[in-house]
PDB file of C-alpha atoms in Angstrom:
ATOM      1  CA  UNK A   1    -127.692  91.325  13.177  1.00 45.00           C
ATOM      2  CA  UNK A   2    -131.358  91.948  14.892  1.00 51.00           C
ATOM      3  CA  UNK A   3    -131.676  90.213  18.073  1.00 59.00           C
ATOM      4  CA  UNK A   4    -134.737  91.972  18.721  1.00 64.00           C
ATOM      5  CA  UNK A   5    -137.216  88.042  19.342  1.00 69.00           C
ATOM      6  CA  UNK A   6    -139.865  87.636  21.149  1.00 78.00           C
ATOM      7  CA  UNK A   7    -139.532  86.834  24.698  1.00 78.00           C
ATOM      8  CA  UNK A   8    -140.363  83.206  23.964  1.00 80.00           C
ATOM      9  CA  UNK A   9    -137.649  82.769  21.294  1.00 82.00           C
ATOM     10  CA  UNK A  10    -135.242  83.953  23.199  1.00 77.00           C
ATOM     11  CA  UNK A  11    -136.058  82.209  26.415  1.00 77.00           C
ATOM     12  CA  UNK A  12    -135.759  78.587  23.567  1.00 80.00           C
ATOM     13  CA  UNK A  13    -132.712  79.863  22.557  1.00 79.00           C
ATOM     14  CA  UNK A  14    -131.458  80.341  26.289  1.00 72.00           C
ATOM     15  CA  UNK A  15    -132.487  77.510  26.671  1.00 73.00           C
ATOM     16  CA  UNK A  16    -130.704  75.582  24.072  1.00 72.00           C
ATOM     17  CA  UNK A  17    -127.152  77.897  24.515  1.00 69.00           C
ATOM     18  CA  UNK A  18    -127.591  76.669  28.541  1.00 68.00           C
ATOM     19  CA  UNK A  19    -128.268  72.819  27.151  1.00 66.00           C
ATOM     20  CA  UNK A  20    -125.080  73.011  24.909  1.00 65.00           C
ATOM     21  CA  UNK A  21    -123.030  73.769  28.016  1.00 60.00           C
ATOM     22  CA  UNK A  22    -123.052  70.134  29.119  1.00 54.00           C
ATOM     23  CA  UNK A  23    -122.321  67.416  26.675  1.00 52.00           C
ATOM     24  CA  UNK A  24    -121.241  64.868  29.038  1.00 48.00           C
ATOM     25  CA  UNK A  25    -120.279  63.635  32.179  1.00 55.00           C
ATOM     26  CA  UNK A  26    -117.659  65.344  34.481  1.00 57.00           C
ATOM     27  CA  UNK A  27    -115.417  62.359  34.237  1.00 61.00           C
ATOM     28  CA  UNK A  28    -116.101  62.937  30.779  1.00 57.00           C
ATOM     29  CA  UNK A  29    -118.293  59.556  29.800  1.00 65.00           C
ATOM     30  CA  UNK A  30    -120.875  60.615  26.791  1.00 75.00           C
ATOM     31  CA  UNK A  31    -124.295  59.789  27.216  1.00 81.00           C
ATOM     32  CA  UNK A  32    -126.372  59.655  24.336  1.00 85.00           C
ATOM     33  CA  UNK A  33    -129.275  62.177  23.344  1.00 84.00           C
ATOM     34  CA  UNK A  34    -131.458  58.758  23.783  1.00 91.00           C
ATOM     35  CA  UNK A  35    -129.653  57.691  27.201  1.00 92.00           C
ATOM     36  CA  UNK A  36    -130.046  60.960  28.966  1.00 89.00           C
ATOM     37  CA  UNK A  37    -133.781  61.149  27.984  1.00 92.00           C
ATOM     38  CA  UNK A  38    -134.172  57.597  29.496  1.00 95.00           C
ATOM     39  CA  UNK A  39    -132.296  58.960  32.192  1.00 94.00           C
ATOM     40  CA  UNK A  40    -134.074  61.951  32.641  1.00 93.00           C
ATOM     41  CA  UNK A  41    -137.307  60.464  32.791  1.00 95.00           C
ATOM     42  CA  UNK A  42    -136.889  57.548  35.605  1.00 96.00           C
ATOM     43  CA  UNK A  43    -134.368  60.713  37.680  1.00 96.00           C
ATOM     44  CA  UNK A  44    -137.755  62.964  37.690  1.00 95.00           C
ATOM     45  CA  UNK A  45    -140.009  60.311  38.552  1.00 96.00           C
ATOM     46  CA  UNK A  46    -137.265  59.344  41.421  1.00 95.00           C
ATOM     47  CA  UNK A  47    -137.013  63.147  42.554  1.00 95.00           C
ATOM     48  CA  UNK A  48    -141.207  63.213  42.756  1.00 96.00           C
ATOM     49  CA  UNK A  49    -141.131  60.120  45.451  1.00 95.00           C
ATOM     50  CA  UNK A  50    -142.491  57.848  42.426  1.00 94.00           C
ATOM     51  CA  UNK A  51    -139.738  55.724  41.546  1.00 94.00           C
ATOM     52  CA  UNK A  52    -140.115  54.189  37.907  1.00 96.00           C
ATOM     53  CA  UNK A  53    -140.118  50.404  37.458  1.00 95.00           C
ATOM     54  CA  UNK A  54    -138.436  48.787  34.934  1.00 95.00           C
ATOM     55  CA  UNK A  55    -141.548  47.617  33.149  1.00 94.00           C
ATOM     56  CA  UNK A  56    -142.350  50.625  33.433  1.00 95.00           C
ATOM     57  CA  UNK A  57    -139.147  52.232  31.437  1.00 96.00           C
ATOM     58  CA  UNK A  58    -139.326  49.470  29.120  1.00 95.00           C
ATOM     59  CA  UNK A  59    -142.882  50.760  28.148  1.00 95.00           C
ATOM     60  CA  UNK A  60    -141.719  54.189  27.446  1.00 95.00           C
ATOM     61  CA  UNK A  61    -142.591  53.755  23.871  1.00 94.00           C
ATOM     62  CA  UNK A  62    -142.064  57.588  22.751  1.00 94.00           C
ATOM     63  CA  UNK A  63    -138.872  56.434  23.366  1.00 94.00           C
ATOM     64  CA  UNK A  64    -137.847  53.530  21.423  1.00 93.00           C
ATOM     65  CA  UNK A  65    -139.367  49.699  21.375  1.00 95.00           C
ATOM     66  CA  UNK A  66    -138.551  47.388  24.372  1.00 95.00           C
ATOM     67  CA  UNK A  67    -135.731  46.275  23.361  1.00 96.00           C
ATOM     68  CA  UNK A  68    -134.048  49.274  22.985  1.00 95.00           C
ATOM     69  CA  UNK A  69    -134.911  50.346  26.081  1.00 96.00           C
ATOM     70  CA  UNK A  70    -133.736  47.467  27.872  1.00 96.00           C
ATOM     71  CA  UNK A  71    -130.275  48.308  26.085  1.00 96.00           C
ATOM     72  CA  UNK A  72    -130.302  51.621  27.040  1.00 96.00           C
ATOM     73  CA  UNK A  73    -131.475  50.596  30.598  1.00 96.00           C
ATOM     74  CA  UNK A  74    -128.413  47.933  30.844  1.00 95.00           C
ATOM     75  CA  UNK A  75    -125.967  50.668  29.467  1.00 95.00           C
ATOM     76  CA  UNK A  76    -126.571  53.403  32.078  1.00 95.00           C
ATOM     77  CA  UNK A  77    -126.333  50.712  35.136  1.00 95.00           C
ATOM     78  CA  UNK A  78    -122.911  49.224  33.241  1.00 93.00           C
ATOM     79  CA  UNK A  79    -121.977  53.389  33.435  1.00 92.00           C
ATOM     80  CA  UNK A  80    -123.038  53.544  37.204  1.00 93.00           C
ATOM     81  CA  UNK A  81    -125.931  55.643  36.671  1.00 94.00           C
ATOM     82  CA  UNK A  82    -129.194  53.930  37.455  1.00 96.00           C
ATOM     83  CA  UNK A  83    -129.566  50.990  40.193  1.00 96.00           C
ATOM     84  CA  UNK A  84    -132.569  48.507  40.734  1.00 94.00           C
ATOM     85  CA  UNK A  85    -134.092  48.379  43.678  1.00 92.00           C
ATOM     86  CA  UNK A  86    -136.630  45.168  44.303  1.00 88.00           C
ATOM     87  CA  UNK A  87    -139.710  46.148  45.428  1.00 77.00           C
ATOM     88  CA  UNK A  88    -140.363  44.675  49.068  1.00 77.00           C
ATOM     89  CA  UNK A  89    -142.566  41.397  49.194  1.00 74.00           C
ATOM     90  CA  UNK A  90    -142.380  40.707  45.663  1.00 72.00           C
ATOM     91  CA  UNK A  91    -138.909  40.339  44.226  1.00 73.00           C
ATOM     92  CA  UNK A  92    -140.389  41.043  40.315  1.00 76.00           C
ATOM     93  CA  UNK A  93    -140.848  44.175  40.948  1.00 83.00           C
ATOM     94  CA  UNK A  94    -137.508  46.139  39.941  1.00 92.00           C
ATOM     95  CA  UNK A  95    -137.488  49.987  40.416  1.00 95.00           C
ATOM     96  CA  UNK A  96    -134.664  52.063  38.725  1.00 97.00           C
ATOM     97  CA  UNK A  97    -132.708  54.435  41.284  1.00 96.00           C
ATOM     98  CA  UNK A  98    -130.240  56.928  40.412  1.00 96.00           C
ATOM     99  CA  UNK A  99    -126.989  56.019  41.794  1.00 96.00           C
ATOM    100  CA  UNK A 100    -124.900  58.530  43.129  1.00 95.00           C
ATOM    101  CA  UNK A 101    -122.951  59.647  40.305  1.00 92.00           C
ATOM    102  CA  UNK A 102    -126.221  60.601  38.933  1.00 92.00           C
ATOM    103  CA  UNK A 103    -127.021  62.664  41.074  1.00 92.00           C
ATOM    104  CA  UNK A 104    -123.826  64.515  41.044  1.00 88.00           C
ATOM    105  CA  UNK A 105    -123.921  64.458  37.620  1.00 84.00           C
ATOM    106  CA  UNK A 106    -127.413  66.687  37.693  1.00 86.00           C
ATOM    107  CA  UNK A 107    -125.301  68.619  40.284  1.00 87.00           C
ATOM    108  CA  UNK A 108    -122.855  69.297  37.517  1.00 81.00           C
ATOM    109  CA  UNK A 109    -125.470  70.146  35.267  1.00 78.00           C
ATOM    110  CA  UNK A 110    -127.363  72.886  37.169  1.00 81.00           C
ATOM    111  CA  UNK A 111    -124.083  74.257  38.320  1.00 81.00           C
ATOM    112  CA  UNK A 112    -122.881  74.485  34.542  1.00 75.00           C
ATOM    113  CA  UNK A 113    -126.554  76.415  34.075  1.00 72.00           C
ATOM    114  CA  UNK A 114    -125.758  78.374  36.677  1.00 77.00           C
ATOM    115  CA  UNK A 115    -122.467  79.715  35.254  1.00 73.00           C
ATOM    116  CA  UNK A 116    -123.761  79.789  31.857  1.00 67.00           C
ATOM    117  CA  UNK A 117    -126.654  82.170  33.282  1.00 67.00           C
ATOM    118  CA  UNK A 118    -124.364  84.323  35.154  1.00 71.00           C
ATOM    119  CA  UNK A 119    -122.278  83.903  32.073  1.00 67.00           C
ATOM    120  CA  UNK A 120    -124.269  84.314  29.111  1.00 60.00           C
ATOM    121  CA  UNK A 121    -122.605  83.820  25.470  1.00 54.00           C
ATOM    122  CA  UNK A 122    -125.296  86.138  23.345  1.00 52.00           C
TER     123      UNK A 122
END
């Protein structure tokens, strides 16, 4: 077999080898492909001191419709993973926090890359 790819399809492919390491929680709770997109996007918004509203999640229509997103919204706070947070001086306003297991679940997750790097498959 060739493995002779550009530098680009190998970095992908790195990248996808380093993706398959984690499939789920360390208590071992799935998250869906959907659920851990959601979850991805409020956690970087979170990490860059602009915490995501839940209107604003809810409007994430590359996504999935409203509804949906209110589903997956109410299924990662029933797994402990986001929080809402009520915006001071107007109790409306709802902003999604990661809760603590989320954050050592992305703890887990960039260990896991870690090993995988110093650990690599191909």
């Amino acid at each position: 077999m060739d493995n002779n790819q550009s530098p680009f399809a190998s970095a992908y492919l790195r990248f996808l080898q380093l993706a398959k390491v984690i499939q789920a929680l360390p208590e071992g709770q799935a998250i869906d492909a959907n659920e851990s997109a959601l979850l991805q996007s409020v956690v970087l918004r979170w990490y860059e001191n602009q915490p995501m509203s839940v209107r604003e999640a809810i409007g994430l229509a590359e996504l999935g419709s409203p509804a949906t997103l209110h589903k997956r919204i109410t299924r990662l706070r029933e797994k402990d993973l986001l929080s809402t947070l009520n915006q001071e001086g107007d109790r409306r306003a709802k902003f999604l926090i990661p809760t603590q297991r989320t954050l050592d679940y992305f703890q887990h997750l960039g260990r896991s890359m870690q090993q995988a790097h110093q650990n690599p498959i191909i």
